[in-house]
mmCIF file of C-alpha atoms in Angstrom:
data_model
loop_
_atom_site.group_PDB
_atom_site.id
_atom_site.type_symbol
_atom_site.label_atom_id
_atom_site.label_comp_id
_atom_site.label_asym_id
_atom_site.label_seq_id
_atom_site.Cartn_x
_atom_site.Cartn_y
_atom_site.Cartn_z
ATOM 1 C CA MET A 1 -0.093 0.158 -0.031
ATOM 2 C CA LEU A 2 2.649 2.936 1.010
ATOM 3 C CA TYR A 3 4.350 1.859 -2.650
ATOM 4 C CA ALA A 4 1.452 2.285 -4.365
ATOM 5 C CA LEU A 5 0.767 5.869 -2.718
ATOM 6 C CA TYR A 6 4.680 6.994 -3.502
ATOM 7 C CA THR A 7 4.641 5.363 -6.749
ATOM 8 C CA ALA A 8 1.148 7.879 -6.969
ATOM 9 C CA GLY A 9 3.493 10.394 -5.705
ATOM 10 C CA PHE A 10 5.934 10.473 -8.320
ATOM 11 C CA PHE A 11 3.728 10.120 -10.940
ATOM 12 C CA LEU A 12 1.417 13.005 -10.114
ATOM 13 C CA ALA A 13 4.360 15.290 -9.143
ATOM 14 C CA GLY A 14 5.804 14.953 -12.902
ATOM 15 C CA VAL A 15 2.665 15.635 -14.770
ATOM 16 C CA LEU A 16 0.915 18.071 -12.451
ATOM 17 C CA PRO A 17 1.594 21.745 -11.700
ATOM 18 C CA HIS A 18 4.017 22.484 -9.174
ATOM 19 C CA GLY A 19 1.669 24.994 -7.369
ATOM 20 C CA PHE A 20 -1.455 22.051 -7.746
ATOM 21 C CA CYS A 21 0.671 19.806 -5.936
ATOM 22 C CA TYR A 22 1.479 22.079 -2.965
ATOM 23 C CA PHE A 23 -2.328 22.691 -2.396
ATOM 24 C CA LEU A 24 -3.231 18.725 -2.480
ATOM 25 C CA ALA A 25 -0.035 18.158 0.536
ATOM 26 C CA GLU A 26 -1.937 21.116 2.564
ATOM 27 C CA MET A 27 -5.521 19.609 1.969
ATOM 28 C CA SER A 28 -3.828 16.680 2.893
ATOM 29 C CA ALA A 29 -2.221 17.314 5.688
ATOM 30 C CA ARG A 30 -4.900 19.553 6.915
ATOM 31 C CA ILE A 31 -6.659 16.679 7.095
ATOM 32 C CA TYR A 32 -4.616 14.730 8.479
ATOM 33 C CA PHE A 33 -4.121 16.778 11.414
ATOM 34 C CA PHE A 34 -7.208 16.209 12.789
ATOM 35 C CA THR A 35 -7.262 12.043 12.244
ATOM 36 C CA CYS A 36 -3.564 11.308 13.481
ATOM 37 C CA GLY A 37 -3.286 10.520 17.272
ATOM 38 C CA ASP A 38 0.472 9.227 17.996
ATOM 39 C CA ASP A 39 2.422 11.538 15.877
ATOM 40 C CA LYS A 40 0.686 14.132 16.826
ATOM 41 C CA THR A 41 2.155 13.324 20.519
ATOM 42 C CA LYS A 42 5.308 13.263 19.734
ATOM 43 C CA LEU A 43 5.663 16.155 17.800
ATOM 44 C CA LYS A 44 3.918 18.287 20.733
ATOM 45 C CA SER A 45 6.362 16.550 23.042
ATOM 46 C CA ASN A 46 9.973 18.196 21.055
ATOM 47 C CA ILE A 47 8.342 21.353 19.845
ATOM 48 C CA ARG A 48 6.823 22.191 23.762
ATOM 49 C CA GLN A 49 10.716 21.299 24.682
ATOM 50 C CA VAL A 50 11.586 23.752 21.696
ATOM 51 C CA LEU A 51 9.661 26.334 22.696
ATOM 52 C CA GLY A 52 9.314 26.281 26.523
ATOM 53 C CA LYS A 53 7.236 24.205 29.358
ATOM 54 C CA ASP A 54 4.689 27.098 29.411
ATOM 55 C CA VAL A 55 3.816 26.895 25.829
ATOM 56 C CA SER A 56 -0.137 26.701 25.625
ATOM 57 C CA GLU A 57 -2.106 23.781 23.655
ATOM 58 C CA ALA A 58 -3.433 26.163 21.198
ATOM 59 C CA VAL A 59 0.225 27.317 20.355
ATOM 60 C CA LEU A 60 1.448 23.677 20.112
ATOM 61 C CA ASP A 61 -1.814 22.609 18.160
ATOM 62 C CA ARG A 62 -0.365 25.892 15.328
ATOM 63 C CA HIS A 63 3.094 24.437 15.303
ATOM 64 C CA VAL A 64 2.333 21.185 14.565
ATOM 65 C CA ARG A 65 -0.450 21.428 11.874
ATOM 66 C CA ARG A 66 2.169 24.058 9.652
ATOM 67 C CA ILE A 67 4.181 20.802 10.306
ATOM 68 C CA TYR A 68 2.685 18.532 8.283
ATOM 69 C CA ILE A 69 1.768 21.223 6.216
ATOM 70 C CA ASN A 70 5.575 21.881 5.356
ATOM 71 C CA PHE A 71 6.469 18.098 5.646
ATOM 72 C CA ALA A 72 3.984 17.222 2.837
ATOM 73 C CA LYS A 73 5.169 20.099 0.964
ATOM 74 C CA TYR A 74 8.673 18.469 1.467
ATOM 75 C CA LEU A 75 7.696 15.085 -0.444
ATOM 76 C CA VAL A 76 6.203 16.803 -3.179
ATOM 77 C CA ASP A 77 9.516 18.814 -3.889
ATOM 78 C CA PHE A 78 11.263 15.102 -3.262
ATOM 79 C CA PHE A 79 8.751 14.151 -5.933
ATOM 80 C CA LYS A 80 8.971 16.532 -8.168
ATOM 81 C CA PHE A 81 12.957 17.748 -7.959
ATOM 82 C CA ARG A 82 15.377 15.999 -10.570
ATOM 83 C CA GLY A 83 19.024 16.473 -11.793
ATOM 84 C CA VAL A 84 19.048 19.913 -10.352
ATOM 85 C CA THR A 85 21.040 22.391 -12.355
ATOM 86 C CA LYS A 86 23.265 25.328 -11.733
ATOM 87 C CA GLU A 87 21.260 27.387 -13.886
ATOM 88 C CA TYR A 88 17.959 26.952 -11.650
ATOM 89 C CA ILE A 89 19.613 26.718 -8.130
ATOM 90 C CA LYS A 90 21.077 30.556 -8.818
ATOM 91 C CA LYS A 91 17.380 31.283 -10.293
ATOM 92 C CA ASN A 92 15.469 29.951 -6.853
ATOM 93 C CA PHE A 93 17.348 29.442 -4.289
ATOM 94 C CA THR A 94 19.063 32.010 -1.977
ATOM 95 C CA ILE A 95 22.894 30.692 -1.060
ATOM 96 C CA HIS A 96 24.573 31.723 2.064
ATOM 97 C CA ASN A 97 28.483 31.289 2.844
ATOM 98 C CA VAL A 98 29.022 27.966 0.535
ATOM 99 C CA GLU A 99 32.220 29.415 0.862
ATOM 100 C CA ALA A 100 32.727 26.817 3.955
ATOM 101 C CA LEU A 101 32.551 24.040 1.671
ATOM 102 C CA ASP A 102 35.895 25.189 0.137
ATOM 103 C CA LYS A 103 37.460 26.188 3.303
ATOM 104 C CA CYS A 104 37.218 22.708 4.280
ATOM 105 C CA ARG A 105 37.900 21.037 1.731
ATOM 106 C CA GLN A 106 41.618 23.241 1.045
ATOM 107 C CA LYS A 107 43.056 21.376 4.072
ATOM 108 C CA GLY A 108 42.331 18.196 2.163
ATOM 109 C CA ASN A 109 40.336 15.874 3.990
ATOM 110 C CA GLY A 110 37.461 16.591 2.868
ATOM 111 C CA ALA A 111 34.134 17.810 4.349
ATOM 112 C CA ILE A 112 31.511 16.195 6.825
ATOM 113 C CA LEU A 113 28.026 18.415 6.334
ATOM 114 C CA LEU A 114 26.187 17.992 9.283
ATOM 115 C CA THR A 115 22.223 18.396 8.807
ATOM 116 C CA ALA A 116 19.153 17.586 10.428
ATOM 117 C CA HIS A 117 15.839 16.990 9.241
ATOM 118 C CA LEU A 118 15.032 20.530 9.343
ATOM 119 C CA GLY A 119 14.111 22.360 5.646
ATOM 120 C CA ASN A 120 14.255 20.027 2.952
ATOM 121 C CA TRP A 121 17.462 17.830 3.737
ATOM 122 C CA GLU A 122 16.758 15.424 0.608
ATOM 123 C CA LEU A 123 16.811 18.962 -1.890
ATOM 124 C CA GLY A 124 19.209 20.308 -0.004
ATOM 125 C CA GLY A 125 22.002 17.612 -0.781
ATOM 126 C CA ALA A 126 20.942 18.001 -4.398
ATOM 127 C CA VAL A 127 21.741 21.687 -4.590
ATOM 128 C CA VAL A 128 25.239 20.809 -3.144
ATOM 129 C CA ALA A 129 26.092 18.200 -5.848
ATOM 130 C CA GLY A 130 24.243 20.451 -8.430
ATOM 131 C CA LEU A 131 26.541 23.070 -7.509
ATOM 132 C CA GLY A 132 29.320 20.369 -8.497
ATOM 133 C CA TYR A 133 30.253 19.825 -5.131
ATOM 134 C CA PRO A 134 31.186 15.550 -4.508
ATOM 135 C CA VAL A 135 28.484 14.344 -2.119
ATOM 136 C CA SER A 136 27.862 11.431 -0.669
ATOM 137 C CA ALA A 137 25.076 10.873 2.247
ATOM 138 C CA ILE A 138 24.646 8.126 4.814
ATOM 139 C CA VAL A 139 20.800 7.199 4.705
ATOM 140 C CA TRP A 140 18.559 5.284 6.248
ATOM 141 C CA GLU A 141 17.354 2.607 4.024
ATOM 142 C CA HIS A 142 13.366 1.615 4.076
ATOM 143 C CA PRO A 143 12.285 -2.209 4.562
ATOM 144 C CA ASP A 144 10.457 -2.539 1.822
ATOM 145 C CA GLU A 145 12.987 -2.806 -0.807
ATOM 146 C CA LYS A 146 11.193 -1.302 -3.541
ATOM 147 C CA ILE A 147 10.452 1.745 -1.515
ATOM 148 C CA ASN A 148 13.988 2.213 -1.292
ATOM 149 C CA ASN A 149 14.850 1.521 -4.855
ATOM 150 C CA LEU A 150 12.356 4.596 -5.484
ATOM 151 C CA PHE A 151 14.263 6.707 -3.443
ATOM 152 C CA SER A 152 17.609 5.595 -4.365
ATOM 153 C CA SER A 153 16.557 6.036 -8.122
ATOM 154 C CA ARG A 154 15.945 9.811 -6.941
ATOM 155 C CA ARG A 155 18.720 10.763 -5.289
ATOM 156 C CA ALA A 156 21.178 9.157 -7.648
ATOM 157 C CA ASP A 157 19.277 11.513 -10.388
ATOM 158 C CA ASN A 158 20.239 14.352 -8.536
ATOM 159 C CA ASN A 159 23.614 13.345 -8.647
ATOM 160 C CA LEU A 160 23.684 12.121 -4.778
ATOM 161 C CA LYS A 161 25.577 9.199 -3.705
ATOM 162 C CA CYS A 162 23.985 7.010 -1.059
ATOM 163 C CA ILE A 163 26.132 4.903 2.113
ATOM 164 C CA PRO A 164 23.479 2.833 3.854
ATOM 165 C CA LEU A 165 23.204 3.313 7.444
ATOM 166 C CA GLY A 166 25.192 0.916 9.661
ATOM 167 C CA MET A 167 27.028 -0.605 6.436
ATOM 168 C CA GLN A 168 29.907 0.303 4.283
ATOM 169 C CA ILE A 169 31.382 2.605 6.838
ATOM 170 C CA LYS A 170 35.087 1.738 5.257
ATOM 171 C CA ASN A 171 33.089 4.134 2.134
ATOM 172 C CA CYS A 172 32.656 6.783 4.578
ATOM 173 C CA PHE A 173 36.272 7.624 5.126
ATOM 174 C CA LYS A 174 37.256 6.869 1.347
ATOM 175 C CA VAL A 175 34.840 9.543 0.634
ATOM 176 C CA LEU A 176 36.773 12.043 3.265
ATOM 177 C CA LYS A 177 40.241 10.407 1.984
ATOM 178 C CA ARG A 178 38.928 11.828 -1.567
ATOM 179 C CA ASN A 179 38.749 15.210 -0.008
ATOM 180 C CA GLU A 180 35.128 14.552 -0.635
ATOM 181 C CA ILE A 181 31.409 15.254 1.540
ATOM 182 C CA LEU A 182 29.750 13.252 3.687
ATOM 183 C CA ALA A 183 26.822 14.404 4.837
ATOM 184 C CA ILE A 184 25.071 13.168 7.734
ATOM 185 C CA ALA A 185 21.675 14.059 9.507
ATOM 186 C CA GLY A 186 22.777 14.300 13.009
ATOM 187 C CA ASP A 187 19.257 14.746 15.096
ATOM 188 C CA LYS A 188 18.069 11.305 15.348
ATOM 189 C CA ASN A 189 19.549 8.212 16.557
ATOM 190 C CA TYR A 190 18.833 5.068 14.680
ATOM 191 C CA THR A 191 21.090 3.135 16.128
ATOM 192 C CA ALA A 192 22.621 2.079 19.400
ATOM 193 C CA GLY A 193 25.440 4.225 19.036
ATOM 194 C CA GLY A 194 23.812 6.907 19.841
ATOM 195 C CA LEU A 195 25.559 9.903 22.914
ATOM 196 C CA GLU A 196 23.745 11.379 25.853
ATOM 197 C CA VAL A 197 23.853 14.938 24.908
ATOM 198 C CA GLU A 198 22.074 18.222 25.857
ATOM 199 C CA PHE A 199 20.016 19.989 23.687
ATOM 200 C CA PHE A 200 17.356 22.471 24.803
ATOM 201 C CA GLY A 201 18.243 22.085 28.256
ATOM 202 C CA LYS A 202 17.486 18.531 28.702
ATOM 203 C CA LYS A 203 19.546 15.404 27.755
ATOM 204 C CA ALA A 204 18.879 13.508 24.796
ATOM 205 C CA VAL A 205 20.750 10.554 22.823
ATOM 206 C CA MET A 206 22.268 11.830 19.413
ATOM 207 C CA PRO A 207 23.965 9.718 16.824
ATOM 208 C CA GLN A 208 27.534 10.681 17.436
ATOM 209 C CA GLY A 209 29.063 9.451 13.885
ATOM 210 C CA ALA A 210 30.051 13.353 12.198
ATOM 211 C CA ALA A 211 31.858 13.990 15.614
ATOM 212 C CA ALA A 212 33.690 10.712 15.526
ATOM 213 C CA PHE A 213 34.573 10.765 11.631
ATOM 214 C CA SER A 214 36.160 14.234 11.928
ATOM 215 C CA ILE A 215 37.955 13.181 14.867
ATOM 216 C CA LYS A 216 39.418 10.234 13.541
ATOM 217 C CA THR A 217 40.016 11.719 10.152
ATOM 218 C CA GLY A 218 40.430 15.466 10.613
ATOM 219 C CA ALA A 219 37.887 16.485 8.527
ATOM 220 C CA PRO A 220 35.892 20.087 9.451
ATOM 221 C CA ILE A 221 32.342 19.687 10.155
ATOM 222 C CA VAL A 222 29.896 22.546 8.333
ATOM 223 C CA ILE A 223 26.431 22.516 9.482
ATOM 224 C CA GLY A 224 23.813 23.796 6.863
ATOM 225 C CA PHE A 225 20.421 23.735 6.167
ATOM 226 C CA LEU A 226 17.661 24.349 3.160
ATOM 227 C CA ILE A 227 15.153 26.346 4.980
ATOM 228 C CA ARG A 228 11.532 26.956 2.747
ATOM 229 C CA ASP A 229 10.649 30.588 2.648
ATOM 230 C CA LYS A 230 7.933 33.454 2.245
ATOM 231 C CA ASN A 231 6.676 31.961 -1.033
ATOM 232 C CA ASP A 232 7.408 28.340 -1.026
ATOM 233 C CA SER A 233 11.174 29.775 -2.580
ATOM 234 C CA PHE A 234 14.722 28.156 -0.367
ATOM 235 C CA ILE A 235 17.544 29.298 1.280
ATOM 236 C CA LEU A 236 20.478 27.508 1.702
ATOM 237 C CA SER A 237 22.757 28.103 4.494
ATOM 238 C CA PHE A 238 26.151 27.186 5.639
ATOM 239 C CA ALA A 239 27.645 27.865 9.454
ATOM 240 C CA ASP A 240 31.124 28.571 9.622
ATOM 241 C CA PRO A 241 33.569 25.259 10.194
ATOM 242 C CA ILE A 242 33.466 24.202 13.326
ATOM 243 C CA GLU A 243 37.558 24.494 14.826
ATOM 244 C CA TYR A 244 37.153 22.391 17.722
ATOM 245 C CA PRO A 245 40.735 22.402 19.588
ATOM 246 C CA VAL A 246 41.198 17.807 19.667
ATOM 247 C CA THR A 247 42.993 16.967 23.204
ATOM 248 C CA GLY A 248 43.459 13.248 22.866
ATOM 249 C CA ASP A 249 40.861 12.547 25.124
ATOM 250 C CA HIS A 250 38.410 10.860 23.061
ATOM 251 C CA ASP A 251 35.263 10.836 24.659
ATOM 252 C CA GLY A 252 35.462 14.101 26.048
ATOM 253 C CA ASP A 253 36.398 15.575 22.444
ATOM 254 C CA ILE A 254 33.393 13.858 21.182
ATOM 255 C CA GLN A 255 31.551 15.437 23.659
ATOM 256 C CA GLY A 256 32.821 18.509 22.938
ATOM 257 C CA LEU A 257 32.198 18.854 19.187
ATOM 258 C CA MET A 258 28.619 17.049 19.327
ATOM 259 C CA LYS A 259 28.468 20.028 22.235
ATOM 260 C CA CYS A 260 29.313 22.635 19.631
ATOM 261 C CA CYS A 261 26.779 20.808 16.537
ATOM 262 C CA MET A 262 24.192 21.208 18.720
ATOM 263 C CA VAL A 263 24.161 24.749 19.821
ATOM 264 C CA ILE A 264 23.733 25.503 15.955
ATOM 265 C CA PHE A 265 21.131 22.670 15.402
ATOM 266 C CA GLU A 266 19.522 24.661 18.365
ATOM 267 C CA LYS A 267 19.483 28.560 17.160
ATOM 268 C CA TYR A 268 17.861 27.209 13.741
ATOM 269 C CA ILE A 269 15.559 24.579 14.940
ATOM 270 C CA GLU A 270 14.390 27.775 17.778
ATOM 271 C CA LYS A 271 14.182 29.734 14.583
ATOM 272 C CA TYR A 272 11.959 27.313 12.040
ATOM 273 C CA PRO A 273 10.445 25.169 14.229
ATOM 274 C CA ASP A 274 7.529 24.300 12.137
ATOM 275 C CA GLN A 275 9.583 22.868 10.027
ATOM 276 C CA TRP A 276 11.574 20.113 11.950
ATOM 277 C CA TYR A 277 10.140 16.797 11.308
ATOM 278 C CA VAL A 278 11.129 13.805 13.871
ATOM 279 C CA PHE A 279 8.184 12.159 14.224
ATOM 280 C CA ASP A 280 9.079 10.785 17.612
ATOM 281 C CA TYR A 281 10.179 11.019 21.335
ATOM 282 C CA ILE A 282 13.390 13.267 21.000
ATOM 283 C CA TRP A 283 13.175 12.882 24.704
ATOM 284 C CA LYS A 284 12.296 11.176 26.931
ATOM 285 C CA PRO A 285 8.481 12.445 27.787
ATOM 286 C CA GLU A 286 7.760 12.548 31.425
ATOM 287 C CA LYS A 287 4.186 12.270 31.234
ATOM 288 C CA THR A 288 1.761 11.718 28.099
ATOM 289 C CA ILE A 289 0.942 14.881 26.274
ATOM 290 C CA GLN A 290 -2.588 14.965 24.734
#
């Protein structure tokens, strides 16, 4: 059933105007908001931690509704965009501080492009590749092989190479050794190897892969996000490379570098909470939120 829905999404995105696809996506998201249960509870729990415990239920509902709408539009973009070119990027995207990637690669150790499930990380990777940067992304593979092949095919259309999560770790080191870019989403832990760090004032388990690769290889971390702006235009922003002084204390260095990353994550998520798409608890809930 899910495969059929994704197939239909790819087909409709290919034949319908972009604006009409957004309209259908928004209507579907608004309907889903009134029918979903568990997803809404988890989203409210996460957003409450971001905005503060005193935020009202009405405000939480408004943010969650916008999250569903923006995520539906994110899916439209993923279905719609293929073969993103430099000309298209120049016309439709505002880009800030892409020079951060060049600065990192000047050292010859590659660059780790760290992002979150914020805005449109899939399209962000496609834009970076479209600008001519060699990018390989660590991706979670869908358990349904046919669905996974659909996603892999679209990523390949956008010149984005994929490394399955938890596998082919040697390939990650090879990417950096070739002075290329390794892209990682670092705000949701999919493995048993996460590390507890402070995030929005409360402990949360986050993936430590980016920090571990950086310390092991000397590849700097650059944090970047593709954010949906007004009128459904996009802004691709890169923070300056994180210059972390490695001390030789491996565990302490991992913690310290992850802390630097979380500070930047907090800045962007707090500014764009309606574009943070994490449909599971980031923090262990103290109580059930209705």
